[in-house]
Short mmCIF file of C-alpha atoms in Angstrom, two decimals:
data_model
loop_
_atom_site.label_atom_id
_atom_site.label_comp_id
_atom_site.label_asym_id
_atom_site.label_seq_id
_atom_site.Cartn_x
_atom_site.Cartn_y
_atom_site.Cartn_z
CA UNK A 1 -31.99 -39.80 -136.24
CA UNK A 2 -31.34 -39.33 -132.52
CA UNK A 3 -28.54 -40.88 -130.56
CA UNK A 4 -29.25 -43.97 -128.51
CA UNK A 5 -30.12 -43.37 -124.85
CA UNK A 6 -27.75 -44.49 -122.09
CA UNK A 7 -27.60 -43.56 -118.40
CA UNK A 8 -25.02 -40.84 -117.82
CA UNK A 9 -23.35 -42.75 -115.01
CA UNK A 10 -23.38 -46.02 -113.12
CA UNK A 11 -21.29 -47.23 -110.22
CA UNK A 12 -20.48 -50.41 -108.39
CA UNK A 13 -18.09 -51.88 -105.88
CA UNK A 14 -15.30 -54.30 -106.76
CA UNK A 15 -16.66 -57.79 -107.29
CA UNK A 16 -20.21 -56.63 -107.95
CA UNK A 17 -22.07 -56.74 -111.27
CA UNK A 18 -23.48 -53.76 -113.12
CA UNK A 19 -25.65 -53.40 -116.20
CA UNK A 20 -25.67 -50.49 -118.63
CA UNK A 21 -28.77 -50.07 -120.75
CA UNK A 22 -29.00 -48.62 -124.24
CA UNK A 23 -32.42 -47.73 -125.60
CA UNK A 24 -33.22 -47.11 -129.23
CA UNK A 25 -36.10 -47.74 -131.58
CA UNK A 26 -37.38 -50.38 -133.97
CA UNK A 27 -35.34 -48.63 -136.70
CA UNK A 28 -32.03 -49.34 -135.01
CA UNK A 29 -31.57 -51.66 -132.02
CA UNK A 30 -34.92 -53.35 -132.47
CA UNK A 31 -34.48 -53.86 -136.19
CA UNK A 32 -31.01 -55.39 -136.39
CA UNK A 33 -28.74 -57.66 -134.40
CA UNK A 34 -25.84 -55.29 -134.96
CA UNK A 35 -25.30 -53.76 -131.53
CA UNK A 36 -21.76 -53.22 -130.31
CA UNK A 37 -20.23 -51.82 -127.14
CA UNK A 38 -17.01 -49.83 -126.65
CA UNK A 39 -14.87 -49.09 -123.62
CA UNK A 40 -12.92 -45.85 -123.56
CA UNK A 41 -10.36 -44.91 -120.94
CA UNK A 42 -9.40 -41.22 -120.60
CA UNK A 43 -7.15 -40.06 -123.40
CA UNK A 44 -7.38 -43.38 -125.23
CA UNK A 45 -9.15 -44.61 -128.34
CA UNK A 46 -12.32 -46.68 -127.85
CA UNK A 47 -11.97 -50.44 -127.71
CA UNK A 48 -14.53 -52.97 -128.97
CA UNK A 49 -15.92 -55.08 -126.10
CA UNK A 50 -19.05 -56.68 -127.61
CA UNK A 51 -20.24 -57.03 -131.21
CA UNK A 52 -23.40 -58.39 -132.84
CA UNK A 53 -25.31 -57.97 -129.55
CA UNK A 54 -23.54 -60.65 -127.51
CA UNK A 55 -20.24 -61.70 -129.08
CA UNK A 56 -16.90 -61.01 -127.42
CA UNK A 57 -13.81 -60.35 -129.51
CA UNK A 58 -10.76 -62.43 -128.77
CA UNK A 59 -8.95 -61.06 -125.76
CA UNK A 60 -11.96 -59.47 -124.06
CA UNK A 61 -12.69 -60.84 -120.61
CA UNK A 62 -15.72 -63.12 -120.22
CA UNK A 63 -16.81 -60.81 -117.40
CA UNK A 64 -18.29 -58.68 -120.17
CA UNK A 65 -21.56 -59.83 -121.74
CA UNK A 66 -24.21 -58.30 -123.97
CA UNK A 67 -27.88 -58.89 -124.64
CA UNK A 68 -30.89 -57.33 -126.32
CA UNK A 69 -34.63 -57.27 -125.71
CA UNK A 70 -36.83 -55.37 -128.11
CA UNK A 71 -35.44 -51.88 -128.57
CA UNK A 72 -33.06 -52.04 -125.60
CA UNK A 73 -29.59 -53.50 -125.46
CA UNK A 74 -27.61 -54.11 -122.31
CA UNK A 75 -23.98 -54.54 -121.30
CA UNK A 76 -23.29 -56.44 -118.10
CA UNK A 77 -19.95 -56.43 -116.35
CA UNK A 78 -19.57 -59.02 -113.63
CA UNK A 79 -16.88 -59.20 -110.96
CA UNK A 80 -16.14 -55.47 -111.26
CA UNK A 81 -12.47 -54.53 -111.19
CA UNK A 82 -10.80 -51.16 -110.78
CA UNK A 83 -9.56 -51.34 -114.39
CA UNK A 84 -13.18 -51.42 -115.62
CA UNK A 85 -13.61 -47.77 -114.64
CA UNK A 86 -14.10 -46.05 -117.99
CA UNK A 87 -16.70 -44.63 -120.35
CA UNK A 88 -18.87 -47.11 -122.23
CA UNK A 89 -20.68 -46.48 -125.50
CA UNK A 90 -23.30 -48.55 -127.25
CA UNK A 91 -23.62 -48.48 -131.02
CA UNK A 92 -26.24 -49.77 -133.44
CA UNK A 93 -26.62 -50.18 -137.17
CA UNK A 94 -29.67 -48.25 -138.38
CA UNK A 95 -30.02 -48.97 -142.08
CA UNK A 96 -27.78 -46.61 -144.00
CA UNK A 97 -26.40 -45.03 -140.86
CA UNK A 98 -24.85 -45.90 -137.49
CA UNK A 99 -25.87 -44.47 -134.14
CA UNK A 100 -23.91 -44.18 -130.90
CA UNK A 101 -25.28 -43.77 -127.42
CA UNK A 102 -24.32 -40.72 -125.40
CA UNK A 103 -21.98 -42.75 -123.23
CA UNK A 104 -22.04 -44.01 -119.64
CA UNK A 105 -19.35 -43.23 -117.09
CA UNK A 106 -18.64 -46.26 -114.93
CA UNK A 107 -17.19 -45.60 -111.50
CA UNK A 108 -15.75 -48.45 -109.45
CA UNK A 109 -16.19 -47.41 -105.84
CA UNK B 1 -1.26 -57.41 -135.67
CA UNK B 2 -4.14 -55.44 -137.14
CA UNK B 3 -3.34 -51.76 -136.76
CA UNK B 4 -4.49 -48.34 -137.96
CA UNK B 5 -2.11 -45.39 -137.75
CA UNK B 6 -3.45 -41.89 -138.33
CA UNK B 7 -1.80 -38.67 -139.44
CA UNK B 8 -0.81 -35.98 -136.99
CA UNK B 9 -2.67 -33.13 -135.36
CA UNK B 10 -3.91 -30.22 -137.45
CA UNK B 11 -4.77 -26.60 -136.73
CA UNK B 12 -7.05 -24.95 -139.26
CA UNK B 13 -8.81 -21.65 -139.67
CA UNK B 14 -12.60 -21.46 -140.04
CA UNK B 15 -13.62 -22.09 -143.63
CA UNK B 16 -10.59 -24.21 -144.42
CA UNK B 17 -10.46 -27.95 -145.18
CA UNK B 18 -8.65 -30.79 -143.44
CA UNK B 19 -7.68 -34.21 -144.76
CA UNK B 20 -6.84 -36.96 -142.28
CA UNK B 21 -5.18 -40.23 -143.30
CA UNK B 22 -5.43 -43.67 -141.76
CA UNK B 23 -2.85 -46.29 -142.77
CA UNK B 24 -3.79 -49.91 -142.19
CA UNK B 25 -1.58 -52.94 -141.65
CA UNK B 26 -1.93 -56.55 -140.59
CA UNK B 27 -4.95 -57.48 -142.71
CA UNK B 28 -6.21 -57.48 -146.30
CA UNK B 29 -7.23 -53.85 -146.66
CA UNK B 30 -9.47 -54.37 -149.68
CA UNK B 31 -11.81 -56.70 -147.78
CA UNK B 32 -13.05 -54.14 -145.27
CA UNK B 33 -14.45 -50.65 -144.89
CA UNK B 34 -12.87 -47.76 -143.03
CA UNK B 35 -15.25 -45.74 -140.88
CA UNK B 36 -14.72 -42.35 -139.28
CA UNK B 37 -15.94 -41.33 -135.83
CA UNK B 38 -15.29 -38.04 -134.10
CA UNK B 39 -15.31 -36.93 -130.49
CA UNK B 40 -15.58 -33.28 -129.51
CA UNK B 41 -13.86 -32.23 -126.27
CA UNK B 42 -15.64 -33.80 -123.31
CA UNK B 43 -18.35 -35.24 -125.55
CA UNK B 44 -19.42 -38.64 -126.85
CA UNK B 45 -18.72 -40.49 -130.06
CA UNK B 46 -20.29 -39.38 -133.32
CA UNK B 47 -20.35 -41.56 -136.44
CA UNK B 48 -19.44 -39.60 -139.57
CA UNK B 49 -19.54 -42.25 -142.26
CA UNK B 50 -17.63 -45.02 -143.96
CA UNK B 51 -15.86 -45.91 -147.18
CA UNK B 52 -15.80 -49.49 -148.39
CA UNK B 53 -12.40 -50.44 -149.74
CA UNK B 54 -13.83 -53.42 -151.69
CA UNK B 55 -16.16 -51.42 -153.91
CA UNK B 56 -15.55 -47.73 -153.19
CA UNK B 57 -19.08 -47.16 -151.93
CA UNK B 58 -19.59 -44.61 -149.17
CA UNK B 59 -22.23 -43.78 -146.58
CA UNK B 60 -22.21 -40.46 -144.78
CA UNK B 61 -24.16 -39.26 -141.77
CA UNK B 62 -26.78 -36.79 -142.91
CA UNK B 63 -25.16 -34.09 -140.78
CA UNK B 64 -21.99 -34.19 -142.89
CA UNK B 65 -23.49 -34.74 -146.34
CA UNK B 66 -21.97 -32.31 -148.83
CA UNK B 67 -19.12 -31.35 -146.53
CA UNK B 68 -17.20 -34.61 -146.15
CA UNK B 69 -15.49 -37.00 -148.54
CA UNK B 70 -14.17 -40.40 -147.49
CA UNK B 71 -11.95 -42.45 -149.76
CA UNK B 72 -9.73 -45.51 -149.65
CA UNK B 73 -6.55 -46.34 -151.57
CA UNK B 74 -5.92 -50.09 -151.68
CA UNK B 75 -2.49 -49.59 -153.28
CA UNK B 76 -1.26 -47.99 -150.05
CA UNK B 77 -3.80 -49.51 -147.61
CA UNK B 78 -4.82 -46.04 -146.57
CA UNK B 79 -8.15 -44.40 -145.85
CA UNK B 80 -8.79 -40.67 -146.04
CA UNK B 81 -11.37 -38.32 -144.62
CA UNK B 82 -11.65 -34.75 -145.90
CA UNK B 83 -13.89 -32.27 -144.11
CA UNK B 84 -14.51 -28.90 -145.75
CA UNK B 85 -15.86 -25.52 -144.62
CA UNK B 86 -14.54 -26.08 -141.11
CA UNK B 87 -16.23 -24.38 -138.16
CA UNK B 88 -15.15 -24.02 -134.57
CA UNK B 89 -17.53 -26.81 -133.53
CA UNK B 90 -15.60 -29.20 -135.79
CA UNK B 91 -12.81 -29.10 -133.21
CA UNK B 92 -12.54 -32.74 -132.16
CA UNK B 93 -10.49 -35.91 -132.19
CA UNK B 94 -11.17 -37.79 -135.41
CA UNK B 95 -10.82 -41.56 -135.28
CA UNK B 96 -10.71 -44.07 -138.09
CA UNK B 97 -11.78 -47.65 -137.44
CA UNK B 98 -12.08 -50.82 -139.49
CA UNK B 99 -15.64 -51.94 -140.22
CA UNK B 100 -19.05 -50.67 -141.22
CA UNK B 101 -21.19 -51.10 -138.10
CA UNK B 102 -18.83 -52.54 -135.53
CA UNK B 103 -15.38 -51.16 -135.25
CA UNK B 104 -12.11 -52.93 -134.59
CA UNK B 105 -9.47 -51.77 -134.31
CA UNK B 106 -9.42 -48.00 -133.98
CA UNK B 107 -6.69 -45.60 -134.96
CA UNK B 108 -5.01 -43.53 -132.27
CA UNK B 109 -7.03 -40.45 -133.21
CA UNK B 110 -6.14 -37.16 -134.89
CA UNK B 111 -6.82 -33.89 -133.09
CA UNK B 112 -8.19 -31.21 -135.37
CA UNK B 113 -8.43 -27.72 -133.91
CA UNK B 114 -10.41 -25.07 -135.76
CA UNK B 115 -9.54 -21.60 -134.57
CA UNK B 116 -9.04 -18.17 -136.02
#
């Protein structure tokens, strides 16, 4: 199975909102409500930001939100802050396997 | 707090095997799975598989079938990932994480370098 498709990069100014898309198929994103999103700063381990499509773990800012429509999931970050600059990865359950997206580099201008 | 601590960096020759450990604390180990994800230099995340501590069942990515073994030891709250027949393109940071399809928390990562 192929990796999920994400844009290579997105950018936004402080205070703005950005959305990162993650496109899969009916065998992964479209078939299950088990999409998660991870933030990874350089040299650090990934951190869970969203699970089960739209749920935020305790401690994650409410500026982060997730959604899904058909075979595409999205991560929205509102009120962009400098600390949000990082790589973001989507992830989906796909039956007996798990798929990650290729990652999106977020630049805060 | 919930925490995963991995073993240290390894340097291996092509054809060798590596076994990485992942010690858990702060939660009931036997109730969860431990998954393994790797990241080659400058690349994205790649799911390798998982081992369920509550029943011992495993799932492996097709790419690693036959070359990887993941186990858990509830007596020591530790997960293990062994990768055999190492190649240069196995050079990566290997992460463990709690869960089967969403992962929290993650270990700090173990760098495995495969070089002759």
